[in-house]
Short mmCIF file of N, CA and C in Angstrom, two decimals:
data_model
loop_
_atom_site.label_atom_id
_atom_site.label_comp_id
_atom_site.label_asym_id
_atom_site.label_seq_id
_atom_site.Cartn_x
_atom_site.Cartn_y
_atom_site.Cartn_z
N ILE A 1 121.24 103.05 81.82
CA ILE A 1 120.16 103.41 82.72
C ILE A 1 120.48 104.75 83.34
N GLN A 2 119.45 105.57 83.43
CA GLN A 2 119.58 106.85 84.12
C GLN A 2 118.59 106.85 85.27
N TRP A 3 119.06 107.16 86.45
CA TRP A 3 118.18 107.20 87.62
C TRP A 3 117.69 108.62 87.80
N ALA A 4 116.47 108.76 88.32
CA ALA A 4 115.91 110.08 88.57
C ALA A 4 116.79 110.86 89.54
N ASP A 5 117.31 110.16 90.54
CA ASP A 5 118.27 110.75 91.46
C ASP A 5 119.13 109.64 92.06
N PRO A 6 120.32 109.97 92.54
CA PRO A 6 121.21 108.94 93.10
C PRO A 6 120.59 108.17 94.25
N ALA A 7 119.73 108.79 95.02
CA ALA A 7 119.10 108.10 96.15
C ALA A 7 118.23 106.95 95.66
N GLN A 8 117.56 107.13 94.52
CA GLN A 8 116.72 106.06 93.97
C GLN A 8 117.57 104.85 93.61
N GLU A 9 118.74 105.09 93.05
CA GLU A 9 119.64 103.99 92.69
C GLU A 9 120.11 103.24 93.94
N ARG A 10 120.51 103.98 94.97
CA ARG A 10 120.97 103.35 96.21
C ARG A 10 119.84 102.54 96.85
N THR A 11 118.64 103.08 96.85
CA THR A 11 117.49 102.38 97.42
C THR A 11 117.19 101.10 96.66
N ALA A 12 117.27 101.16 95.33
CA ALA A 12 116.99 99.98 94.51
C ALA A 12 117.99 98.87 94.80
N PHE A 13 119.27 99.21 94.86
CA PHE A 13 120.28 98.19 95.11
C PHE A 13 120.20 97.65 96.54
N ALA A 14 119.84 98.51 97.50
CA ALA A 14 119.67 98.04 98.87
C ALA A 14 118.51 97.05 98.95
N GLU A 15 117.40 97.36 98.27
CA GLU A 15 116.24 96.45 98.26
C GLU A 15 116.59 95.14 97.55
N LEU A 16 117.34 95.23 96.46
CA LEU A 16 117.76 94.03 95.73
C LEU A 16 118.63 93.14 96.61
N ASN A 17 119.55 93.74 97.35
CA ASN A 17 120.41 92.97 98.25
C ASN A 17 119.64 92.38 99.42
N ALA A 18 118.67 93.13 99.94
CA ALA A 18 117.92 92.67 101.12
C ALA A 18 116.88 91.61 100.79
N SER A 19 116.13 91.82 99.72
CA SER A 19 115.00 90.92 99.43
C SER A 19 115.23 90.01 98.23
N GLY A 20 116.25 90.30 97.44
CA GLY A 20 116.52 89.48 96.26
C GLY A 20 115.78 89.93 95.02
N SER A 21 114.99 91.02 95.14
CA SER A 21 114.31 91.53 93.95
C SER A 21 114.04 93.02 94.10
N TRP A 22 113.79 93.66 92.97
CA TRP A 22 113.46 95.09 92.94
C TRP A 22 112.55 95.35 91.76
N ARG A 23 111.62 96.25 91.95
CA ARG A 23 110.70 96.64 90.87
C ARG A 23 110.54 98.16 90.90
N GLY A 24 110.66 98.80 89.73
CA GLY A 24 110.51 100.24 89.68
C GLY A 24 110.62 100.76 88.26
N GLU A 25 110.67 102.08 88.15
CA GLU A 25 110.75 102.72 86.84
C GLU A 25 112.09 103.44 86.71
N THR A 26 112.72 103.27 85.56
CA THR A 26 113.97 103.95 85.25
C THR A 26 113.88 104.53 83.86
N ILE A 27 114.91 105.25 83.47
CA ILE A 27 114.98 105.84 82.14
C ILE A 27 116.15 105.20 81.41
N HIS A 28 115.88 104.65 80.23
CA HIS A 28 116.93 104.12 79.38
C HIS A 28 117.15 105.11 78.25
N ILE A 29 118.41 105.27 77.85
CA ILE A 29 118.74 106.22 76.79
C ILE A 29 119.25 105.44 75.59
N ARG A 30 118.55 105.60 74.46
CA ARG A 30 118.95 104.91 73.24
C ARG A 30 120.20 105.56 72.65
N ARG A 31 120.83 104.89 71.70
CA ARG A 31 122.03 105.43 71.07
C ARG A 31 121.79 106.76 70.39
N ASP A 32 120.55 106.97 69.91
CA ASP A 32 120.23 108.24 69.24
C ASP A 32 119.82 109.33 70.23
N GLY A 33 119.93 109.04 71.53
CA GLY A 33 119.67 110.04 72.56
C GLY A 33 118.24 110.09 73.07
N ILE A 34 117.33 109.35 72.48
CA ILE A 34 115.94 109.35 72.92
C ILE A 34 115.82 108.62 74.25
N GLN A 35 115.10 109.23 75.19
CA GLN A 35 114.89 108.65 76.50
C GLN A 35 113.62 107.80 76.50
N LEU A 36 113.72 106.61 77.06
CA LEU A 36 112.58 105.71 77.19
C LEU A 36 112.33 105.43 78.67
N HIS A 37 111.13 105.68 79.13
CA HIS A 37 110.76 105.33 80.50
C HIS A 37 110.35 103.86 80.48
N VAL A 38 110.92 103.09 81.39
CA VAL A 38 110.64 101.66 81.42
C VAL A 38 110.34 101.19 82.84
N HIS A 39 109.52 100.14 82.94
CA HIS A 39 109.28 99.44 84.20
C HIS A 39 110.25 98.28 84.23
N SER A 40 111.01 98.16 85.30
CA SER A 40 111.99 97.08 85.43
C SER A 40 111.66 96.21 86.64
N THR A 41 111.80 94.91 86.45
CA THR A 41 111.71 93.95 87.54
C THR A 41 113.02 93.17 87.51
N VAL A 42 113.77 93.25 88.60
CA VAL A 42 115.09 92.61 88.66
C VAL A 42 115.08 91.60 89.81
N THR A 43 115.56 90.40 89.51
CA THR A 43 115.65 89.34 90.52
C THR A 43 117.07 88.81 90.56
N ALA A 44 117.60 88.66 91.77
CA ALA A 44 118.93 88.08 91.94
C ALA A 44 118.81 86.56 91.86
N LEU A 45 119.62 85.95 91.01
CA LEU A 45 119.62 84.49 90.88
C LEU A 45 120.55 83.90 91.94
N PRO A 46 120.16 82.78 92.53
CA PRO A 46 120.99 82.18 93.58
C PRO A 46 122.34 81.69 93.04
N ALA A 47 123.33 81.67 93.91
CA ALA A 47 124.67 81.22 93.52
C ALA A 47 124.63 79.78 93.01
N SER A 48 123.73 78.97 93.57
CA SER A 48 123.62 77.57 93.14
C SER A 48 123.18 77.46 91.68
N ALA A 49 122.57 78.52 91.16
CA ALA A 49 122.13 78.54 89.76
C ALA A 49 123.12 79.30 88.89
N GLY A 50 124.27 79.62 89.44
CA GLY A 50 125.29 80.35 88.68
C GLY A 50 125.35 81.83 89.00
N GLY A 51 124.42 82.31 89.83
CA GLY A 51 124.41 83.72 90.22
C GLY A 51 123.99 84.63 89.09
N GLY A 52 124.04 85.91 89.33
CA GLY A 52 123.68 86.91 88.32
C GLY A 52 122.33 87.55 88.60
N LEU A 53 121.88 88.32 87.64
CA LEU A 53 120.61 89.02 87.76
C LEU A 53 119.74 88.70 86.56
N LEU A 54 118.45 88.60 86.79
CA LEU A 54 117.48 88.43 85.72
C LEU A 54 116.62 89.69 85.73
N ALA A 55 116.56 90.38 84.59
CA ALA A 55 115.78 91.62 84.50
C ALA A 55 114.73 91.50 83.42
N ILE A 56 113.52 91.93 83.75
CA ILE A 56 112.44 92.03 82.78
C ILE A 56 112.15 93.52 82.65
N ILE A 57 112.27 94.02 81.43
CA ILE A 57 112.13 95.45 81.19
C ILE A 57 111.02 95.66 80.16
N ARG A 58 110.05 96.50 80.53
CA ARG A 58 108.91 96.78 79.65
C ARG A 58 108.74 98.28 79.50
N PRO A 59 108.36 98.73 78.32
CA PRO A 59 108.12 100.17 78.13
C PRO A 59 107.03 100.66 79.09
N ALA A 60 107.22 101.85 79.60
CA ALA A 60 106.24 102.45 80.52
C ALA A 60 105.36 103.43 79.76
N THR A 61 105.04 103.11 78.53
CA THR A 61 104.24 104.01 77.70
C THR A 61 102.80 103.54 77.58
N GLY A 62 102.47 102.46 78.25
CA GLY A 62 101.14 101.89 78.17
C GLY A 62 100.15 102.59 79.08
N PRO A 63 99.06 101.91 79.37
CA PRO A 63 97.99 102.50 80.18
C PRO A 63 98.44 102.98 81.56
N GLN A 64 99.41 102.28 82.19
CA GLN A 64 99.84 102.70 83.52
C GLN A 64 100.45 104.10 83.47
N ARG A 65 101.30 104.35 82.50
CA ARG A 65 101.96 105.66 82.39
C ARG A 65 100.93 106.74 82.06
N LEU A 66 100.00 106.44 81.17
CA LEU A 66 98.96 107.40 80.83
C LEU A 66 98.10 107.70 82.05
N GLN A 67 97.82 106.68 82.84
CA GLN A 67 97.02 106.87 84.03
C GLN A 67 97.74 107.77 85.04
N GLN A 68 99.05 107.60 85.17
CA GLN A 68 99.82 108.44 86.10
C GLN A 68 99.84 109.89 85.63
N ALA A 69 99.87 110.10 84.32
CA ALA A 69 100.01 111.44 83.77
C ALA A 69 98.69 112.20 83.70
N SER A 70 97.57 111.51 83.68
CA SER A 70 96.29 112.19 83.53
C SER A 70 95.49 112.14 84.83
N PRO A 71 94.69 113.17 85.05
CA PRO A 71 93.88 113.18 86.26
C PRO A 71 92.80 112.10 86.21
N THR A 72 92.39 111.64 87.37
CA THR A 72 91.36 110.61 87.42
C THR A 72 90.00 111.24 87.20
N ARG A 73 89.02 110.40 86.92
CA ARG A 73 87.65 110.88 86.72
C ARG A 73 87.15 111.59 87.98
N THR A 74 87.50 111.05 89.15
CA THR A 74 87.08 111.67 90.41
C THR A 74 87.68 113.06 90.55
N ASP A 75 88.96 113.22 90.18
CA ASP A 75 89.61 114.53 90.24
C ASP A 75 88.90 115.52 89.33
N LEU A 76 88.56 115.09 88.12
CA LEU A 76 87.89 115.97 87.17
C LEU A 76 86.51 116.39 87.68
N LEU A 77 85.75 115.41 88.19
CA LEU A 77 84.41 115.74 88.71
C LEU A 77 84.52 116.68 89.91
N GLY A 78 85.50 116.46 90.76
CA GLY A 78 85.70 117.34 91.91
C GLY A 78 86.01 118.75 91.47
N SER A 79 86.84 118.91 90.45
CA SER A 79 87.18 120.23 89.94
C SER A 79 85.95 120.93 89.38
N ILE A 80 85.12 120.18 88.65
CA ILE A 80 83.91 120.77 88.07
C ILE A 80 82.98 121.25 89.18
N LEU A 81 82.81 120.42 90.20
CA LEU A 81 81.91 120.78 91.29
C LEU A 81 82.41 121.99 92.07
N GLN A 82 83.72 122.17 92.16
CA GLN A 82 84.27 123.32 92.89
C GLN A 82 83.97 124.64 92.20
N VAL A 83 83.94 124.64 90.87
CA VAL A 83 83.75 125.90 90.13
C VAL A 83 82.32 126.08 89.62
N ALA A 84 81.49 125.06 89.74
CA ALA A 84 80.12 125.16 89.24
C ALA A 84 79.29 126.03 90.19
N PRO A 85 78.46 126.89 89.60
CA PRO A 85 77.57 127.70 90.46
C PRO A 85 76.53 126.82 91.14
N VAL A 86 76.18 127.19 92.34
CA VAL A 86 75.21 126.40 93.10
C VAL A 86 73.82 126.92 92.88
#
């Protein structure tokens, strides 16, 4: 796992310790060096269940990532209206 910055890692572990779960985006690096952006959900398992962490990791290449990378319809319409002659 590669964190965007060390503060993000500290914040994630602090939230995991405080609430028992964390959700966010990280970068995983494959053996061939390709970086994959992923959404991670991590839950701390109780000691009575043997302890440990349960992580669900999904690629962040779906609609959510595309939506973050592209402007919204409202943004586009606003831009058009700003430059359109009256």
